[in-house]
PDB file of C-alpha atoms in Angstrom:
ATOM      1  CA  UNK A   1      33.279  37.909  74.341  1.00 44.00           C
ATOM      2  CA  UNK A   2      34.481  37.704  70.827  1.00 47.00           C
ATOM      3  CA  UNK A   3      32.116  34.481  70.849  1.00 47.00           C
ATOM      4  CA  UNK A   4      29.239  36.106  72.068  1.00 49.00           C
ATOM      5  CA  UNK A   5      29.713  38.861  69.163  1.00 46.00           C
ATOM      6  CA  UNK A   6      29.374  36.411  66.652  1.00 47.00           C
ATOM      7  CA  UNK A   7      26.312  34.318  68.180  1.00 50.00           C
ATOM      8  CA  UNK A   8      24.579  38.367  68.359  1.00 48.00           C
ATOM      9  CA  UNK A   9      25.041  38.668  64.605  1.00 48.00           C
ATOM     10  CA  UNK A  10      24.098  35.002  63.640  1.00 49.00           C
ATOM     11  CA  UNK A  11      20.954  36.212  65.533  1.00 54.00           C
ATOM     12  CA  UNK A  12      20.523  39.700  63.869  1.00 56.00           C
ATOM     13  CA  UNK A  13      17.343  39.853  61.965  1.00 56.00           C
ATOM     14  CA  UNK A  14      18.698  41.769  59.104  1.00 60.00           C
ATOM     15  CA  UNK A  15      21.352  38.885  58.362  1.00 53.00           C
ATOM     16  CA  UNK A  16      18.660  36.489  58.981  1.00 59.00           C
ATOM     17  CA  UNK A  17      16.468  38.001  57.021  1.00 61.00           C
ATOM     18  CA  UNK A  18      19.675  38.084  54.492  1.00 58.00           C
ATOM     19  CA  UNK A  19      19.805  34.144  54.765  1.00 57.00           C
ATOM     20  CA  UNK A  20      16.395  33.770  54.310  1.00 59.00           C
ATOM     21  CA  UNK A  21      16.284  35.527  50.794  1.00 63.00           C
ATOM     22  CA  UNK A  22      19.190  33.348  49.854  1.00 63.00           C
ATOM     23  CA  UNK A  23      17.817  30.438  50.639  1.00 64.00           C
ATOM     24  CA  UNK A  24      14.759  31.246  48.647  1.00 65.00           C
ATOM     25  CA  UNK A  25      16.683  32.181  45.842  1.00 64.00           C
ATOM     26  CA  UNK A  26      18.304  28.834  45.565  1.00 59.00           C
ATOM     27  CA  UNK A  27      15.245  27.284  45.831  1.00 59.00           C
ATOM     28  CA  UNK A  28      14.232  29.080  43.180  1.00 62.00           C
ATOM     29  CA  UNK A  29      17.054  28.409  41.182  1.00 58.00           C
ATOM     30  CA  UNK A  30      17.175  24.508  41.998  1.00 60.00           C
ATOM     31  CA  UNK A  31      13.360  24.615  40.953  1.00 59.00           C
ATOM     32  CA  UNK A  32      13.350  26.465  37.851  1.00 59.00           C
ATOM     33  CA  UNK A  33      16.649  24.309  36.686  1.00 57.00           C
ATOM     34  CA  UNK A  34      14.191  20.761  37.532  1.00 57.00           C
ATOM     35  CA  UNK A  35      11.639  22.626  35.520  1.00 59.00           C
ATOM     36  CA  UNK A  36      14.204  22.899  32.721  1.00 59.00           C
ATOM     37  CA  UNK A  37      15.677  19.994  33.281  1.00 58.00           C
ATOM     38  CA  UNK A  38      11.767  18.162  33.017  1.00 62.00           C
ATOM     39  CA  UNK A  39      11.106  20.293  29.668  1.00 64.00           C
ATOM     40  CA  UNK A  40      14.196  19.790  28.096  1.00 69.00           C
ATOM     41  CA  UNK A  41      13.758  15.952  29.011  1.00 71.00           C
ATOM     42  CA  UNK A  42      10.239  16.030  27.834  1.00 81.00           C
ATOM     43  CA  UNK A  43      10.998  17.948  24.608  1.00 81.00           C
ATOM     44  CA  UNK A  44      14.260  15.169  23.989  1.00 85.00           C
ATOM     45  CA  UNK A  45      11.362  12.412  24.519  1.00 87.00           C
ATOM     46  CA  UNK A  46       9.290  13.677  22.197  1.00 89.00           C
ATOM     47  CA  UNK A  47      12.084  14.202  19.444  1.00 89.00           C
ATOM     48  CA  UNK A  48      13.520  10.920  19.869  1.00 90.00           C
ATOM     49  CA  UNK A  49       9.667   9.312  19.725  1.00 91.00           C
ATOM     50  CA  UNK A  50       9.500  11.489  16.454  1.00 91.00           C
ATOM     51  CA  UNK A  51      12.671   9.772  15.182  1.00 91.00           C
ATOM     52  CA  UNK A  52      11.716   6.257  16.327  1.00 92.00           C
ATOM     53  CA  UNK A  53       8.432   6.917  14.632  1.00 93.00           C
ATOM     54  CA  UNK A  54      10.600   8.086  11.078  1.00 92.00           C
ATOM     55  CA  UNK A  55      12.624   5.189  11.365  1.00 93.00           C
ATOM     56  CA  UNK A  56      10.150   2.211  11.576  1.00 94.00           C
ATOM     57  CA  UNK A  57       8.412   4.443   8.409  1.00 93.00           C
ATOM     58  CA  UNK A  58      11.607   4.119   6.497  1.00 93.00           C
ATOM     59  CA  UNK A  59      12.242   0.135   7.512  1.00 93.00           C
ATOM     60  CA  UNK A  60       8.772  -0.683   6.685  1.00 93.00           C
ATOM     61  CA  UNK A  61       9.612   0.995   3.181  1.00 94.00           C
ATOM     62  CA  UNK A  62      12.396  -0.858   2.615  1.00 94.00           C
ATOM     63  CA  UNK A  63      10.879  -4.038   4.119  1.00 94.00           C
ATOM     64  CA  UNK A  64       8.062  -3.588   1.106  1.00 94.00           C
ATOM     65  CA  UNK A  65      10.612  -2.803  -1.480  1.00 94.00           C
ATOM     66  CA  UNK A  66      12.503  -5.857  -0.514  1.00 93.00           C
ATOM     67  CA  UNK A  67      10.007  -8.266  -0.972  1.00 94.00           C
ATOM     68  CA  UNK A  68       8.647  -6.642  -4.358  1.00 94.00           C
ATOM     69  CA  UNK A  69      12.325  -6.991  -5.651  1.00 93.00           C
ATOM     70  CA  UNK A  70      12.027 -10.735  -4.669  1.00 94.00           C
ATOM     71  CA  UNK A  71       8.734 -11.369  -5.950  1.00 93.00           C
ATOM     72  CA  UNK A  72       9.663  -9.954  -9.298  1.00 94.00           C
ATOM     73  CA  UNK A  73      13.420 -11.682  -8.866  1.00 93.00           C
ATOM     74  CA  UNK A  74      11.191 -15.350  -8.639  1.00 93.00           C
ATOM     75  CA  UNK A  75       8.983 -14.551 -10.999  1.00 94.00           C
ATOM     76  CA  UNK A  76      12.116 -13.860 -13.535  1.00 93.00           C
ATOM     77  CA  UNK A  77      13.580 -17.113 -12.369  1.00 93.00           C
ATOM     78  CA  UNK A  78       9.952 -18.985 -13.279  1.00 93.00           C
ATOM     79  CA  UNK A  79      10.016 -17.321 -16.672  1.00 92.00           C
ATOM     80  CA  UNK A  80      13.307 -17.937 -17.263  1.00 91.00           C
ATOM     81  CA  UNK A  81      12.930 -21.809 -16.486  1.00 90.00           C
ATOM     82  CA  UNK A  82       9.895 -22.087 -18.689  1.00 88.00           C
ATOM     83  CA  UNK A  83      11.608 -20.354 -21.728  1.00 87.00           C
ATOM     84  CA  UNK A  84      14.256 -22.415 -21.494  1.00 86.00           C
ATOM     85  CA  UNK A  85      12.229 -25.661 -20.925  1.00 82.00           C
ATOM     86  CA  UNK A  86      10.257 -24.144 -24.231  1.00 77.00           C
ATOM     87  CA  UNK A  87      13.771 -23.721 -25.875  1.00 77.00           C
ATOM     88  CA  UNK A  88      14.853 -27.575 -24.945  1.00 77.00           C
ATOM     89  CA  UNK A  89      11.300 -28.826 -26.248  1.00 72.00           C
ATOM     90  CA  UNK A  90      11.146 -26.772 -29.178  1.00 74.00           C
ATOM     91  CA  UNK A  91      15.132 -26.842 -30.137  1.00 78.00           C
ATOM     92  CA  UNK A  92      14.758 -28.608 -33.146  1.00 79.00           C
ATOM     93  CA  UNK A  93      11.787 -26.537 -35.101  1.00 81.00           C
ATOM     94  CA  UNK A  94      14.186 -24.566 -37.531  1.00 83.00           C
ATOM     95  CA  UNK A  95      15.716 -27.614 -38.866  1.00 84.00           C
ATOM     96  CA  UNK A  96      12.422 -28.936 -39.233  1.00 86.00           C
ATOM     97  CA  UNK A  97      11.489 -26.127 -41.029  1.00 86.00           C
ATOM     98  CA  UNK A  98      13.984 -26.478 -42.851  1.00 87.00           C
ATOM     99  CA  UNK A  99      13.696 -29.968 -43.870  1.00 88.00           C
ATOM    100  CA  UNK A 100       9.919 -29.716 -44.741  1.00 88.00           C
ATOM    101  CA  UNK A 101      10.293 -29.112 -48.558  1.00 89.00           C
ATOM    102  CA  UNK A 102      12.768 -31.532 -49.086  1.00 88.00           C
ATOM    103  CA  UNK A 103      10.108 -34.296 -47.420  1.00 89.00           C
ATOM    104  CA  UNK A 104       7.518 -33.079 -49.451  1.00 88.00           C
ATOM    105  CA  UNK A 105       9.955 -33.506 -52.672  1.00 87.00           C
ATOM    106  CA  UNK A 106      10.247 -36.887 -51.505  1.00 86.00           C
ATOM    107  CA  UNK A 107       6.459 -37.455 -50.890  1.00 85.00           C
ATOM    108  CA  UNK A 108       5.925 -36.668 -54.485  1.00 85.00           C
ATOM    109  CA  UNK A 109       8.772 -38.830 -55.654  1.00 83.00           C
ATOM    110  CA  UNK A 110       7.328 -41.739 -53.624  1.00 83.00           C
ATOM    111  CA  UNK A 111       4.460 -40.854 -55.806  1.00 83.00           C
ATOM    112  CA  UNK A 112       5.795 -42.159 -59.457  1.00 80.00           C
ATOM    113  CA  UNK A 113       4.728 -45.150 -61.109  1.00 82.00           C
ATOM    114  CA  UNK A 114       7.124 -47.909 -60.208  1.00 79.00           C
ATOM    115  CA  UNK A 115       8.598 -49.709 -63.180  1.00 83.00           C
ATOM    116  CA  UNK A 116      11.665 -51.867 -63.520  1.00 82.00           C
ATOM    117  CA  UNK A 117      13.807 -49.145 -64.804  1.00 82.00           C
ATOM    118  CA  UNK A 118      13.200 -46.918 -61.715  1.00 79.00           C
ATOM    119  CA  UNK A 119      12.192 -49.746 -59.263  1.00 82.00           C
ATOM    120  CA  UNK A 120      15.928 -49.592 -57.481  1.00 85.00           C
ATOM    121  CA  UNK A 121      16.089 -45.873 -57.286  1.00 86.00           C
ATOM    122  CA  UNK A 122      12.381 -45.505 -55.909  1.00 86.00           C
ATOM    123  CA  UNK A 123      13.733 -48.401 -53.073  1.00 87.00           C
ATOM    124  CA  UNK A 124      16.854 -45.714 -52.039  1.00 88.00           C
ATOM    125  CA  UNK A 125      14.469 -43.008 -51.937  1.00 87.00           C
ATOM    126  CA  UNK A 126      12.202 -44.724 -49.981  1.00 89.00           C
ATOM    127  CA  UNK A 127      14.785 -45.827 -47.774  1.00 91.00           C
ATOM    128  CA  UNK A 128      16.155 -42.426 -47.132  1.00 90.00           C
ATOM    129  CA  UNK A 129      12.697 -41.124 -46.735  1.00 90.00           C
ATOM    130  CA  UNK A 130      11.755 -43.485 -43.967  1.00 91.00           C
ATOM    131  CA  UNK A 131      15.284 -42.811 -42.283  1.00 91.00           C
ATOM    132  CA  UNK A 132      14.532 -38.941 -42.469  1.00 89.00           C
ATOM    133  CA  UNK A 133      10.800 -39.763 -41.420  1.00 89.00           C
ATOM    134  CA  UNK A 134      11.997 -41.734 -37.893  1.00 90.00           C
ATOM    135  CA  UNK A 135      14.561 -39.000 -37.382  1.00 88.00           C
ATOM    136  CA  UNK A 136      11.903 -36.757 -37.068  1.00 87.00           C
ATOM    137  CA  UNK A 137       9.696 -38.886 -34.731  1.00 89.00           C
ATOM    138  CA  UNK A 138      12.787 -39.129 -32.529  1.00 87.00           C
ATOM    139  CA  UNK A 139      12.560 -34.965 -32.251  1.00 84.00           C
ATOM    140  CA  UNK A 140       8.641 -35.332 -31.411  1.00 85.00           C
ATOM    141  CA  UNK A 141       7.515 -35.027 -35.351  1.00 88.00           C
ATOM    142  CA  UNK A 142       4.136 -36.265 -36.104  1.00 89.00           C
ATOM    143  CA  UNK A 143       2.103 -36.022 -38.822  1.00 88.00           C
ATOM    144  CA  UNK A 144      -1.354 -34.416 -38.676  1.00 88.00           C
ATOM    145  CA  UNK A 145      -4.467 -36.855 -39.578  1.00 88.00           C
ATOM    146  CA  UNK A 146      -6.504 -34.967 -41.973  1.00 86.00           C
ATOM    147  CA  UNK A 147      -8.825 -37.383 -44.122  1.00 86.00           C
ATOM    148  CA  UNK A 148     -11.903 -38.513 -42.849  1.00 83.00           C
ATOM    149  CA  UNK A 149     -11.373 -36.326 -39.591  1.00 85.00           C
ATOM    150  CA  UNK A 150     -13.212 -33.100 -38.584  1.00 84.00           C
ATOM    151  CA  UNK A 151     -11.643 -29.772 -40.165  1.00 87.00           C
ATOM    152  CA  UNK A 152     -10.020 -28.053 -37.270  1.00 86.00           C
ATOM    153  CA  UNK A 153      -8.570 -24.440 -38.380  1.00 86.00           C
ATOM    154  CA  UNK A 154      -5.575 -24.762 -36.157  1.00 87.00           C
ATOM    155  CA  UNK A 155      -4.326 -27.827 -37.488  1.00 88.00           C
ATOM    156  CA  UNK A 156      -5.827 -27.668 -41.187  1.00 89.00           C
ATOM    157  CA  UNK A 157      -5.979 -25.033 -43.894  1.00 87.00           C
ATOM    158  CA  UNK A 158      -8.710 -25.386 -45.535  1.00 87.00           C
ATOM    159  CA  UNK A 159      -7.362 -24.167 -49.573  1.00 87.00           C
ATOM    160  CA  UNK A 160     -10.532 -25.900 -51.661  1.00 87.00           C
ATOM    161  CA  UNK A 161     -14.168 -26.902 -50.569  1.00 87.00           C
ATOM    162  CA  UNK A 162     -16.455 -29.552 -52.446  1.00 84.00           C
ATOM    163  CA  UNK A 163     -20.240 -30.354 -52.088  1.00 82.00           C
ATOM    164  CA  UNK A 164     -20.377 -33.840 -51.558  1.00 77.00           C
ATOM    165  CA  UNK A 165     -23.763 -35.355 -50.180  1.00 76.00           C
ATOM    166  CA  UNK A 166     -22.321 -38.548 -49.349  1.00 78.00           C
ATOM    167  CA  UNK A 167     -20.087 -37.277 -46.951  1.00 78.00           C
ATOM    168  CA  UNK A 168     -20.508 -35.123 -43.590  1.00 80.00           C
ATOM    169  CA  UNK A 169     -20.272 -31.884 -43.337  1.00 82.00           C
ATOM    170  CA  UNK A 170     -17.237 -29.705 -42.302  1.00 83.00           C
ATOM    171  CA  UNK A 171     -15.167 -33.250 -43.314  1.00 85.00           C
ATOM    172  CA  UNK A 172     -11.653 -33.492 -44.611  1.00 87.00           C
ATOM    173  CA  UNK A 173     -12.047 -34.950 -47.860  1.00 87.00           C
ATOM    174  CA  UNK A 174      -8.802 -34.878 -49.606  1.00 87.00           C
ATOM    175  CA  UNK A 175      -4.913 -33.827 -48.102  1.00 87.00           C
ATOM    176  CA  UNK A 176      -2.950 -31.609 -50.586  1.00 88.00           C
ATOM    177  CA  UNK A 177       0.130 -31.307 -47.964  1.00 88.00           C
ATOM    178  CA  UNK A 178       1.011 -32.776 -45.236  1.00 88.00           C
ATOM    179  CA  UNK A 179       0.980 -31.008 -42.103  1.00 90.00           C
ATOM    180  CA  UNK A 180       3.416 -31.535 -39.351  1.00 90.00           C
ATOM    181  CA  UNK A 181       3.455 -30.992 -35.179  1.00 89.00           C
ATOM    182  CA  UNK A 182       6.354 -30.662 -33.217  1.00 86.00           C
ATOM    183  CA  UNK A 183       5.090 -32.397 -29.983  1.00 82.00           C
ATOM    184  CA  UNK A 184       2.069 -30.063 -29.006  1.00 82.00           C
ATOM    185  CA  UNK A 185       2.881 -27.303 -31.512  1.00 85.00           C
ATOM    186  CA  UNK A 186       1.974 -26.856 -34.886  1.00 88.00           C
ATOM    187  CA  UNK A 187       4.859 -26.474 -37.162  1.00 87.00           C
ATOM    188  CA  UNK A 188       2.876 -26.386 -40.514  1.00 89.00           C
ATOM    189  CA  UNK A 189      -0.826 -26.863 -41.060  1.00 91.00           C
ATOM    190  CA  UNK A 190      -2.025 -29.704 -43.532  1.00 90.00           C
ATOM    191  CA  UNK A 191      -3.477 -27.978 -46.652  1.00 88.00           C
ATOM    192  CA  UNK A 192      -6.777 -30.068 -47.443  1.00 90.00           C
ATOM    193  CA  UNK A 193     -10.039 -30.020 -49.650  1.00 87.00           C
ATOM    194  CA  UNK A 194     -12.951 -30.049 -46.813  1.00 88.00           C
ATOM    195  CA  UNK A 195     -16.820 -30.884 -47.535  1.00 84.00           C
ATOM    196  CA  UNK A 196     -19.010 -27.789 -47.251  1.00 80.00           C
TER     197      UNK A 196
END
């Protein structure tokens, strides 16, 4: 009899209705939980995509900065290399500038008229002068050509002008002081007299 009562209770419409209502509530709770999970998943995905985009932009910015720094460093290395080469190439320029007045004095001394009394002295001066000239040539120093050449303001410094119809216009007529070049750089322009 007890068994029979339980079966009847189970079939009781109120109990069935309560069970049915409870099942619907459980289904609703599960559905709402699934919807919340889907909403949470979508918002997390959106946040992750935003974060990924921000990281990509930051990476691109850092990469561009790195490229610029590398280019600046390469330019610095090239510039330093050129400066070192120029320093090596023109290292003797200051010494040459200091020696030029002495060489000018040697030039003037050698223009003195040779006599028996000063011939041995001039011979000694000539030997020293040649040694200086050889030392300068070994460093790449050359004398600027002047007389008979066309006037070049980069190589010549005109201090006088004359008018000679027998000579071409703008031609160097006379050298007043020698000019010197160190390789491809003018150390001192030649002082010259130019025909108009």
